[in-house]
């Protein structure tokens, strides 16, 4: 019989479908009966989703200080062929 | 040349943001193209790109790459301006300290400039650069002091004899992606990730946020794949515990 501890410790393999089928069936059975573990699995999944979403580029895009841009450009390699440039 | 510069500048440029990194949520502060619905339409609404971007995006990248390989200052500038925002976002995921994150971005660009001749165009330039900034950030993490790091054990679940949990798990209210509609909630999650001990945070960021698989993560961190899995699981458990007070169902 799978205990709560075994379930929680094996959760990563369970969710990424890496458990061998009999073990997986035991986990399924445990989850059908144990509300606390079912909630643990749900909140573990939420955690992964939220970690990803917290940095969604639709919302999260830091402003780059001009000083950083200039400092990077100052160290850019110099032009190979010496020609005149109209852009500065 | 001016035409080319305009199209480089239009390549994948993000709309402006507040200093916190959070995009402002008041619609009138945003460029016209950035609908409140969250559609990702980065460049259409920007004045600079309107006339010059009849060229397909793939050609833009080709033009940019040619400019970088020819050491064109304008190409470097367009490249840095277009990519540095997202690179800083990546570096901040690994480094809690803003100065360290900016250093990592600078290191990454210098590494990219040095390596540009070897870039074959077999992936997108931004994908190639992503890997470079991840490496630069990890390098910075390694050289940084580890003082003040919290141990992970207090955030892992405790079990009694017979594998019974010490505390049953409470349900979360408004959890998941919907909960993150509010900027404040996204901030809570980012701060919780920042609190993870470095060696766990690195794995969680690489696997769950940057999208590297176990094999790639184990190479980047010089760990065995099974060590990556163990750390990832513990990092997720610890993050779950750190988020719990914010998302737990309110007891009446």
mmCIF file of N, CA and C in Angstrom, chain A residues 3-13 15 18 35-37 39-40 43-44 46-73 75-81 83 85-88, chain B residues 1 14 17-23 38 40 70-74 76-77 80-81 84-85 88-89 92-93 102 106 109-110 113 157 159 162-163 165 168-172 175-177 180 186 189-190 193 208-209 229 232-233 236-237 239-240 243 247:
data_model
loop_
_atom_site.group_PDB
_atom_site.id
_atom_site.type_symbol
_atom_site.label_atom_id
_atom_site.label_comp_id
_atom_site.label_asym_id
_atom_site.label_seq_id
_atom_site.Cartn_x
_atom_site.Cartn_y
_atom_site.Cartn_z
ATOM 1 N N UNK A 3 1.890 4.831 0.957
ATOM 2 C CA UNK A 3 1.594 5.792 2.030
ATOM 3 C C UNK A 3 1.615 7.211 1.454
ATOM 4 N N UNK A 4 1.129 8.158 2.257
ATOM 5 C CA UNK A 4 1.159 9.559 1.830
ATOM 6 C C UNK A 4 2.599 9.997 1.550
ATOM 7 N N UNK A 5 3.519 9.552 2.401
ATOM 8 C CA UNK A 5 4.913 9.944 2.234
ATOM 9 C C UNK A 5 5.480 9.419 0.909
ATOM 10 N N UNK A 6 5.168 8.149 0.606
ATOM 11 C CA UNK A 6 5.648 7.582 -0.658
ATOM 12 C C UNK A 6 5.066 8.336 -1.851
ATOM 13 N N UNK A 7 3.798 8.682 -1.723
ATOM 14 C CA UNK A 7 3.159 9.402 -2.827
ATOM 15 C C UNK A 7 3.813 10.766 -3.047
ATOM 16 N N UNK A 8 3.981 11.498 -1.943
ATOM 17 C CA UNK A 8 4.551 12.842 -2.072
ATOM 18 C C UNK A 8 5.988 12.758 -2.589
ATOM 19 N N UNK A 9 6.730 11.767 -2.110
ATOM 20 C CA UNK A 9 8.122 11.655 -2.555
ATOM 21 C C UNK A 9 8.248 11.186 -4.007
ATOM 22 N N UNK A 10 7.239 10.446 -4.476
ATOM 23 C CA UNK A 10 7.295 9.953 -5.853
ATOM 24 C C UNK A 10 6.529 10.811 -6.848
ATOM 25 N N UNK A 11 6.118 11.981 -6.394
ATOM 26 C CA UNK A 11 5.209 12.798 -7.196
ATOM 27 C C UNK A 11 5.791 13.251 -8.535
ATOM 28 N N UNK A 12 7.074 13.615 -8.528
ATOM 29 C CA UNK A 12 7.674 14.090 -9.778
ATOM 30 C C UNK A 12 7.620 13.002 -10.844
ATOM 31 N N UNK A 13 7.987 11.790 -10.461
ATOM 32 C CA UNK A 13 7.937 10.673 -11.418
ATOM 33 C C UNK A 13 6.499 10.374 -11.830
ATOM 34 N N UNK A 15 3.949 12.478 -11.978
ATOM 35 C CA UNK A 15 3.406 13.499 -12.880
ATOM 36 C C UNK A 15 4.096 13.499 -14.240
ATOM 37 N N UNK A 18 6.704 8.595 -15.262
ATOM 38 C CA UNK A 18 7.901 7.766 -15.277
ATOM 39 C C UNK A 18 7.778 6.561 -14.340
ATOM 40 N N UNK A 35 -7.848 12.703 0.358
ATOM 41 C CA UNK A 35 -8.090 14.104 0.005
ATOM 42 C C UNK A 35 -6.867 14.974 0.196
ATOM 43 N N UNK A 36 -6.111 14.708 1.266
ATOM 44 C CA UNK A 36 -4.934 15.531 1.553
ATOM 45 C C UNK A 36 -3.895 15.401 0.433
ATOM 46 N N UNK A 37 -3.671 14.153 -0.016
ATOM 47 C CA UNK A 37 -2.693 13.956 -1.097
ATOM 48 C C UNK A 37 -3.204 14.534 -2.418
ATOM 49 N N UNK A 39 -5.080 17.071 -2.756
ATOM 50 C CA UNK A 39 -4.860 18.513 -2.662
ATOM 51 C C UNK A 39 -3.386 18.854 -2.826
ATOM 52 N N UNK A 40 -2.539 17.992 -2.261
ATOM 53 C CA UNK A 40 -1.102 18.248 -2.411
ATOM 54 C C UNK A 40 -0.722 18.231 -3.890
ATOM 55 N N UNK A 43 -1.996 21.408 -5.626
ATOM 56 C CA UNK A 43 -1.252 22.629 -5.302
ATOM 57 C C UNK A 43 0.183 22.567 -5.830
ATOM 58 N N UNK A 44 0.728 21.369 -5.931
ATOM 59 C CA UNK A 44 2.060 21.183 -6.529
ATOM 60 C C UNK A 44 2.007 21.577 -8.010
ATOM 61 N N UNK A 46 -0.238 23.597 -9.373
ATOM 62 C CA UNK A 46 -0.445 25.050 -9.411
ATOM 63 C C UNK A 46 0.871 25.788 -9.252
ATOM 64 N N UNK A 47 1.705 25.259 -8.356
ATOM 65 C CA UNK A 47 2.990 25.897 -8.099
ATOM 66 C C UNK A 47 3.822 25.971 -9.379
ATOM 67 N N UNK A 48 3.858 24.876 -10.130
ATOM 68 C CA UNK A 48 4.634 24.850 -11.369
ATOM 69 C C UNK A 48 4.059 25.852 -12.375
ATOM 70 N N UNK A 49 2.729 25.830 -12.502
ATOM 71 C CA UNK A 49 2.080 26.765 -13.438
ATOM 72 C C UNK A 49 2.358 28.212 -13.058
ATOM 73 N N UNK A 50 2.293 28.482 -11.764
ATOM 74 C CA UNK A 50 2.458 29.868 -11.331
ATOM 75 C C UNK A 50 3.900 30.332 -11.467
ATOM 76 N N UNK A 51 4.851 29.413 -11.250
ATOM 77 C CA UNK A 51 6.256 29.792 -11.426
ATOM 78 C C UNK A 51 6.481 30.246 -12.863
ATOM 79 N N UNK A 52 5.888 29.509 -13.781
ATOM 80 C CA UNK A 52 6.037 29.833 -15.200
ATOM 81 C C UNK A 52 5.340 31.159 -15.512
ATOM 82 N N UNK A 53 4.118 31.302 -15.007
ATOM 83 C CA UNK A 53 3.294 32.459 -15.363
ATOM 84 C C UNK A 53 3.796 33.756 -14.721
ATOM 85 N N UNK A 54 4.497 33.643 -13.603
ATOM 86 C CA UNK A 54 4.960 34.846 -12.909
ATOM 87 C C UNK A 54 5.938 35.637 -13.764
ATOM 88 N N UNK A 55 6.559 34.964 -14.721
ATOM 89 C CA UNK A 55 7.541 35.619 -15.591
ATOM 90 C C UNK A 55 7.055 35.714 -17.030
ATOM 91 N N UNK A 56 5.740 35.518 -17.232
ATOM 92 C CA UNK A 56 5.189 35.623 -18.576
ATOM 93 C C UNK A 56 5.607 36.953 -19.216
ATOM 94 N N UNK A 57 6.263 36.894 -20.368
ATOM 95 C CA UNK A 57 6.767 38.130 -20.976
ATOM 96 C C UNK A 57 5.680 39.132 -21.357
ATOM 97 N N UNK A 58 4.420 38.685 -21.391
ATOM 98 C CA UNK A 58 3.339 39.642 -21.649
ATOM 99 C C UNK A 58 3.283 40.688 -20.534
ATOM 100 N N UNK A 59 3.637 40.238 -19.325
ATOM 101 C CA UNK A 59 3.567 41.142 -18.186
ATOM 102 C C UNK A 59 4.942 41.573 -17.693
ATOM 103 N N UNK A 60 5.895 40.664 -17.857
ATOM 104 C CA UNK A 60 7.177 40.912 -17.197
ATOM 105 C C UNK A 60 8.280 41.162 -18.212
ATOM 106 N N UNK A 61 8.705 42.395 -18.314
ATOM 107 C CA UNK A 61 9.821 42.737 -19.185
ATOM 108 C C UNK A 61 10.528 43.939 -18.581
ATOM 109 N N UNK A 62 11.661 43.677 -17.945
ATOM 110 C CA UNK A 62 12.335 44.772 -17.261
ATOM 111 C C UNK A 62 12.821 45.847 -18.241
ATOM 112 N N UNK A 63 12.811 47.067 -17.767
ATOM 113 C CA UNK A 63 13.362 48.166 -18.547
ATOM 114 C C UNK A 63 14.877 48.142 -18.379
ATOM 115 N N UNK A 64 15.581 48.254 -19.472
ATOM 116 C CA UNK A 64 17.032 48.183 -19.406
ATOM 117 C C UNK A 64 17.592 49.595 -19.251
ATOM 118 N N UNK A 65 18.392 49.828 -18.215
ATOM 119 C CA UNK A 65 18.962 51.163 -18.047
ATOM 120 C C UNK A 65 19.868 51.511 -19.233
ATOM 121 N N UNK A 66 19.779 52.750 -19.680
ATOM 122 C CA UNK A 66 20.590 53.202 -20.813
ATOM 123 C C UNK A 66 22.087 53.023 -20.506
ATOM 124 N N UNK A 67 22.448 53.186 -19.230
ATOM 125 C CA UNK A 67 23.860 53.032 -18.850
ATOM 126 C C UNK A 67 24.361 51.625 -19.172
ATOM 127 N N UNK A 68 23.479 50.629 -18.996
ATOM 128 C CA UNK A 68 23.885 49.250 -19.295
ATOM 129 C C UNK A 68 24.073 49.074 -20.804
ATOM 130 N N UNK A 69 23.133 49.589 -21.580
ATOM 131 C CA UNK A 69 23.243 49.506 -23.041
ATOM 132 C C UNK A 69 24.558 50.140 -23.499
ATOM 133 N N UNK A 70 24.862 51.329 -22.986
ATOM 134 C CA UNK A 70 26.072 52.039 -23.413
ATOM 135 C C UNK A 70 27.326 51.287 -22.997
ATOM 136 N N UNK A 71 27.272 50.715 -21.798
ATOM 137 C CA UNK A 71 28.437 49.994 -21.307
ATOM 138 C C UNK A 71 28.707 48.739 -22.154
ATOM 139 N N UNK A 72 27.636 48.090 -22.606
ATOM 140 C CA UNK A 72 27.805 46.924 -23.480
ATOM 141 C C UNK A 72 28.352 47.360 -24.840
ATOM 142 N N UNK A 73 27.754 48.423 -25.394
ATOM 143 C CA UNK A 73 28.152 48.861 -26.733
ATOM 144 C C UNK A 73 29.596 49.351 -26.749
ATOM 145 N N UNK A 75 31.947 48.028 -25.382
ATOM 146 C CA UNK A 75 32.836 46.869 -25.454
ATOM 147 C C UNK A 75 32.581 46.008 -26.678
ATOM 148 N N UNK A 76 31.725 46.465 -27.559
ATOM 149 C CA UNK A 76 31.461 45.706 -28.786
ATOM 150 C C UNK A 76 32.710 45.714 -29.663
ATOM 151 N N UNK A 77 32.928 44.640 -30.441
ATOM 152 C CA UNK A 77 34.100 44.596 -31.318
ATOM 153 C C UNK A 77 34.065 45.748 -32.308
ATOM 154 N N UNK A 78 35.223 46.188 -32.704
ATOM 155 C CA UNK A 78 35.289 47.317 -33.624
ATOM 156 C C UNK A 78 35.113 46.836 -35.067
ATOM 157 N N UNK A 79 34.656 47.768 -35.902
ATOM 158 C CA UNK A 79 34.415 47.484 -37.311
ATOM 159 C C UNK A 79 35.657 46.891 -37.978
ATOM 160 N N UNK A 80 35.460 45.850 -38.765
ATOM 161 C CA UNK A 80 36.577 45.200 -39.442
ATOM 162 C C UNK A 80 37.129 46.093 -40.547
ATOM 163 N N UNK A 81 36.244 46.365 -41.532
ATOM 164 C CA UNK A 81 36.664 47.230 -42.637
ATOM 165 C C UNK A 81 36.401 48.672 -42.242
ATOM 166 N N UNK A 83 35.224 51.902 -42.917
ATOM 167 C CA UNK A 83 34.425 52.657 -43.879
ATOM 168 C C UNK A 83 33.670 53.713 -43.078
ATOM 169 N N UNK A 85 30.565 55.622 -41.645
ATOM 170 C CA UNK A 85 29.203 55.240 -41.266
ATOM 171 C C UNK A 85 28.361 56.493 -41.065
ATOM 172 N N UNK A 86 27.154 56.448 -41.548
ATOM 173 C CA UNK A 86 26.265 57.577 -41.374
ATOM 174 C C UNK A 86 25.342 57.407 -40.170
ATOM 175 N N UNK A 87 25.597 56.396 -39.375
ATOM 176 C CA UNK A 87 24.709 56.128 -38.249
ATOM 177 C C UNK A 87 25.497 56.240 -36.955
ATOM 178 N N UNK A 88 24.922 56.874 -35.958
ATOM 179 C CA UNK A 88 25.670 56.988 -34.717
ATOM 180 C C UNK A 88 24.810 56.936 -33.505
ATOM 181 N N UNK B 1 21.571 52.037 -45.723
ATOM 182 C CA UNK B 1 21.849 51.467 -44.390
ATOM 183 C C UNK B 1 20.742 51.826 -43.395
ATOM 184 N N UNK B 14 10.175 44.734 -27.158
ATOM 185 C CA UNK B 14 9.082 44.719 -26.200
ATOM 186 C C UNK B 14 8.591 46.134 -25.932
ATOM 187 N N UNK B 17 8.263 49.474 -20.127
ATOM 188 C CA UNK B 17 7.785 48.937 -18.858
ATOM 189 C C UNK B 17 8.134 49.869 -17.709
ATOM 190 N N UNK B 18 7.589 49.546 -16.564
ATOM 191 C CA UNK B 18 8.012 50.212 -15.329
ATOM 192 C C UNK B 18 9.329 49.613 -14.866
ATOM 193 N N UNK B 19 10.001 50.338 -13.970
ATOM 194 C CA UNK B 19 11.302 49.892 -13.493
ATOM 195 C C UNK B 19 11.234 48.534 -12.800
ATOM 196 N N UNK B 20 10.114 48.203 -12.167
ATOM 197 C CA UNK B 20 9.968 46.931 -11.463
ATOM 198 C C UNK B 20 10.028 45.752 -12.415
ATOM 199 N N UNK B 21 9.866 46.009 -13.696
ATOM 200 C CA UNK B 21 9.794 44.923 -14.648
ATOM 201 C C UNK B 21 8.368 44.594 -15.013
ATOM 202 N N UNK B 22 7.425 45.005 -14.184
ATOM 203 C CA UNK B 22 6.022 44.757 -14.491
ATOM 204 C C UNK B 22 5.561 45.749 -15.541
ATOM 205 N N UNK B 23 4.909 45.255 -16.555
ATOM 206 C CA UNK B 23 4.323 46.174 -17.521
ATOM 207 C C UNK B 23 3.221 46.948 -16.844
ATOM 208 N N UNK B 38 -3.861 41.134 -23.544
ATOM 209 C CA UNK B 38 -2.593 40.453 -23.384
ATOM 210 C C UNK B 38 -2.066 39.837 -24.669
ATOM 211 N N UNK B 40 0.161 39.250 -27.773
ATOM 212 C CA UNK B 40 1.566 39.595 -27.970
ATOM 213 C C UNK B 40 1.772 40.141 -29.385
ATOM 214 N N UNK B 70 29.773 41.520 -39.696
ATOM 215 C CA UNK B 70 30.599 42.556 -40.320
ATOM 216 C C UNK B 70 31.030 43.623 -39.308
ATOM 217 N N UNK B 71 30.676 43.391 -38.020
ATOM 218 C CA UNK B 71 31.037 44.331 -36.949
ATOM 219 C C UNK B 71 30.468 45.725 -37.188
ATOM 220 N N UNK B 72 29.241 45.784 -37.679
ATOM 221 C CA UNK B 72 28.577 47.067 -37.889
ATOM 222 C C UNK B 72 28.095 47.606 -36.549
ATOM 223 N N UNK B 73 28.556 48.792 -36.145
ATOM 224 C CA UNK B 73 28.091 49.341 -34.863
ATOM 225 C C UNK B 73 26.572 49.443 -34.776
ATOM 226 N N UNK B 74 25.925 49.800 -35.888
ATOM 227 C CA UNK B 74 24.464 49.943 -35.862
ATOM 228 C C UNK B 74 23.790 48.599 -35.613
ATOM 229 N N UNK B 76 25.125 46.085 -33.862
ATOM 230 C CA UNK B 76 25.309 45.786 -32.437
ATOM 231 C C UNK B 76 24.280 46.533 -31.602
ATOM 232 N N UNK B 77 24.098 47.807 -31.945
ATOM 233 C CA UNK B 77 23.174 48.607 -31.148
ATOM 234 C C UNK B 77 21.745 48.077 -31.267
ATOM 235 N N UNK B 80 21.490 44.827 -29.267
ATOM 236 C CA UNK B 80 21.480 45.033 -27.814
ATOM 237 C C UNK B 80 20.137 45.617 -27.374
ATOM 238 N N UNK B 81 19.653 46.599 -28.126
ATOM 239 C CA UNK B 81 18.380 47.229 -27.729
ATOM 240 C C UNK B 81 17.209 46.256 -27.859
ATOM 241 N N UNK B 84 18.135 43.043 -24.970
ATOM 242 C CA UNK B 84 18.620 43.165 -23.590
ATOM 243 C C UNK B 84 17.498 43.071 -22.557
ATOM 244 N N UNK B 85 16.306 43.505 -22.883
ATOM 245 C CA UNK B 85 15.202 43.436 -21.920
ATOM 246 C C UNK B 85 14.883 42.011 -21.528
ATOM 247 N N UNK B 88 17.749 40.515 -19.540
ATOM 248 C CA UNK B 88 17.753 40.945 -18.139
ATOM 249 C C UNK B 88 16.686 40.172 -17.356
ATOM 250 N N UNK B 89 15.555 39.923 -17.992
ATOM 251 C CA UNK B 89 14.509 39.130 -17.334
ATOM 252 C C UNK B 89 15.045 37.740 -16.993
ATOM 253 N N UNK B 92 17.631 37.934 -14.109
ATOM 254 C CA UNK B 92 17.000 38.182 -12.809
ATOM 255 C C UNK B 92 16.377 36.929 -12.208
ATOM 256 N N UNK B 93 15.998 35.986 -13.052
ATOM 257 C CA UNK B 93 15.420 34.755 -12.517
ATOM 258 C C UNK B 93 16.460 33.963 -11.725
ATOM 259 N N UNK B 102 22.577 42.578 -14.099
ATOM 260 C CA UNK B 102 23.058 43.431 -15.197
ATOM 261 C C UNK B 102 24.460 43.023 -15.649
ATOM 262 N N UNK B 106 25.629 41.865 -19.412
ATOM 263 C CA UNK B 106 26.799 42.416 -20.104
ATOM 264 C C UNK B 106 27.764 41.300 -20.519
ATOM 265 N N UNK B 109 26.402 39.434 -23.535
ATOM 266 C CA UNK B 109 26.569 40.126 -24.819
ATOM 267 C C UNK B 109 28.015 40.058 -25.302
ATOM 268 N N UNK B 110 28.961 40.237 -24.372
ATOM 269 C CA UNK B 110 30.364 40.186 -24.794
ATOM 270 C C UNK B 110 30.714 38.791 -25.293
ATOM 271 N N UNK B 113 29.151 38.517 -28.751
ATOM 272 C CA UNK B 113 29.929 39.244 -29.758
ATOM 273 C C UNK B 113 31.133 38.417 -30.185
ATOM 274 N N UNK B 157 7.681 18.780 3.304
ATOM 275 C CA UNK B 157 6.641 18.216 4.175
ATOM 276 C C UNK B 157 7.224 17.250 5.203
ATOM 277 N N UNK B 159 6.568 13.984 7.803
ATOM 278 C CA UNK B 159 5.691 12.813 7.948
ATOM 279 C C UNK B 159 5.923 12.135 9.285
ATOM 280 N N UNK B 162 4.710 5.711 9.755
ATOM 281 C CA UNK B 162 3.695 5.148 8.874
ATOM 282 C C UNK B 162 3.407 6.020 7.667
ATOM 283 N N UNK B 163 4.224 7.075 7.473
ATOM 284 C CA UNK B 163 4.095 7.876 6.264
ATOM 285 C C UNK B 163 2.888 8.783 6.241
ATOM 286 N N UNK B 165 1.117 12.371 6.883
ATOM 287 C CA UNK B 165 1.612 13.754 6.970
ATOM 288 C C UNK B 165 1.323 14.382 8.327
ATOM 289 N N UNK B 168 -2.315 17.859 7.376
ATOM 290 C CA UNK B 168 -3.004 17.615 6.096
ATOM 291 C C UNK B 168 -2.938 18.875 5.222
ATOM 292 N N UNK B 169 -2.930 18.684 3.904
ATOM 293 C CA UNK B 169 -2.794 19.823 2.990
ATOM 294 C C UNK B 169 -4.107 20.590 2.872
ATOM 295 N N UNK B 170 -4.029 21.916 2.991
ATOM 296 C CA UNK B 170 -5.235 22.740 2.796
ATOM 297 C C UNK B 170 -5.379 23.095 1.331
ATOM 298 N N UNK B 171 -6.631 23.246 0.911
ATOM 299 C CA UNK B 171 -6.852 23.661 -0.477
ATOM 300 C C UNK B 171 -6.451 25.113 -0.673
ATOM 301 N N UNK B 172 -6.153 25.441 -1.921
ATOM 302 C CA UNK B 172 -5.815 26.823 -2.248
ATOM 303 C C UNK B 172 -6.984 27.470 -2.942
ATOM 304 N N UNK B 175 -5.914 29.752 -6.937
ATOM 305 C CA UNK B 175 -4.535 29.444 -7.317
ATOM 306 C C UNK B 175 -4.460 29.205 -8.817
ATOM 307 N N UNK B 176 -3.269 28.910 -9.271
ATOM 308 C CA UNK B 176 -3.087 28.655 -10.692
ATOM 309 C C UNK B 176 -2.930 29.950 -11.465
ATOM 310 N N UNK B 177 -2.952 29.813 -12.778
ATOM 311 C CA UNK B 177 -2.636 30.941 -13.645
ATOM 312 C C UNK B 177 -3.616 32.102 -13.465
ATOM 313 N N UNK B 180 -2.807 34.781 -11.124
ATOM 314 C CA UNK B 180 -1.709 35.674 -11.472
ATOM 315 C C UNK B 180 -2.134 36.796 -12.401
ATOM 316 N N UNK B 186 1.850 37.993 -8.995
ATOM 317 C CA UNK B 186 3.053 37.599 -9.751
ATOM 318 C C UNK B 186 4.304 37.959 -8.962
ATOM 319 N N UNK B 189 4.971 35.438 -6.245
ATOM 320 C CA UNK B 189 5.584 34.212 -6.759
ATOM 321 C C UNK B 189 7.076 34.453 -7.067
ATOM 322 N N UNK B 190 7.381 35.579 -7.675
ATOM 323 C CA UNK B 190 8.797 35.850 -7.995
ATOM 324 C C UNK B 190 9.632 35.974 -6.729
ATOM 325 N N UNK B 193 10.326 32.542 -5.357
ATOM 326 C CA UNK B 193 11.384 31.863 -6.122
ATOM 327 C C UNK B 193 12.754 32.402 -5.687
ATOM 328 N N UNK B 208 11.542 24.498 -15.033
ATOM 329 C CA UNK B 208 10.127 24.894 -15.077
ATOM 330 C C UNK B 208 9.891 26.247 -15.735
ATOM 331 N N UNK B 209 10.902 27.080 -15.820
ATOM 332 C CA UNK B 209 10.674 28.408 -16.403
ATOM 333 C C UNK B 209 11.396 28.570 -17.735
ATOM 334 N N UNK B 229 16.565 15.714 -10.882
ATOM 335 C CA UNK B 229 15.175 15.388 -10.541
ATOM 336 C C UNK B 229 14.901 15.570 -9.056
ATOM 337 N N UNK B 232 14.829 19.277 -8.327
ATOM 338 C CA UNK B 232 13.630 19.907 -8.891
ATOM 339 C C UNK B 232 12.415 19.616 -8.005
ATOM 340 N N UNK B 233 12.295 18.369 -7.604
ATOM 341 C CA UNK B 233 11.146 17.999 -6.773
ATOM 342 C C UNK B 233 11.166 18.755 -5.447
ATOM 343 N N UNK B 236 10.293 22.449 -6.044
ATOM 344 C CA UNK B 236 8.855 22.663 -6.252
ATOM 345 C C UNK B 236 8.102 22.539 -4.938
ATOM 346 N N UNK B 237 8.505 21.560 -4.114
ATOM 347 C CA UNK B 237 7.846 21.383 -2.813
ATOM 348 C C UNK B 237 8.065 22.606 -1.925
ATOM 349 N N UNK B 239 8.827 25.667 -2.930
ATOM 350 C CA UNK B 239 8.094 26.804 -3.482
ATOM 351 C C UNK B 239 6.609 26.692 -3.139
ATOM 352 N N UNK B 240 6.095 25.478 -3.228
ATOM 353 C CA UNK B 240 4.698 25.233 -2.856
ATOM 354 C C UNK B 240 4.449 25.687 -1.412
ATOM 355 N N UNK B 243 4.464 29.443 -1.109
ATOM 356 C CA UNK B 243 3.277 30.092 -1.684
ATOM 357 C C UNK B 243 2.020 29.824 -0.868
ATOM 358 N N UNK B 247 -1.985 31.626 -0.887
ATOM 359 C CA UNK B 247 -3.055 31.106 -1.726
ATOM 360 C C UNK B 247 -3.987 30.134 -0.986
#
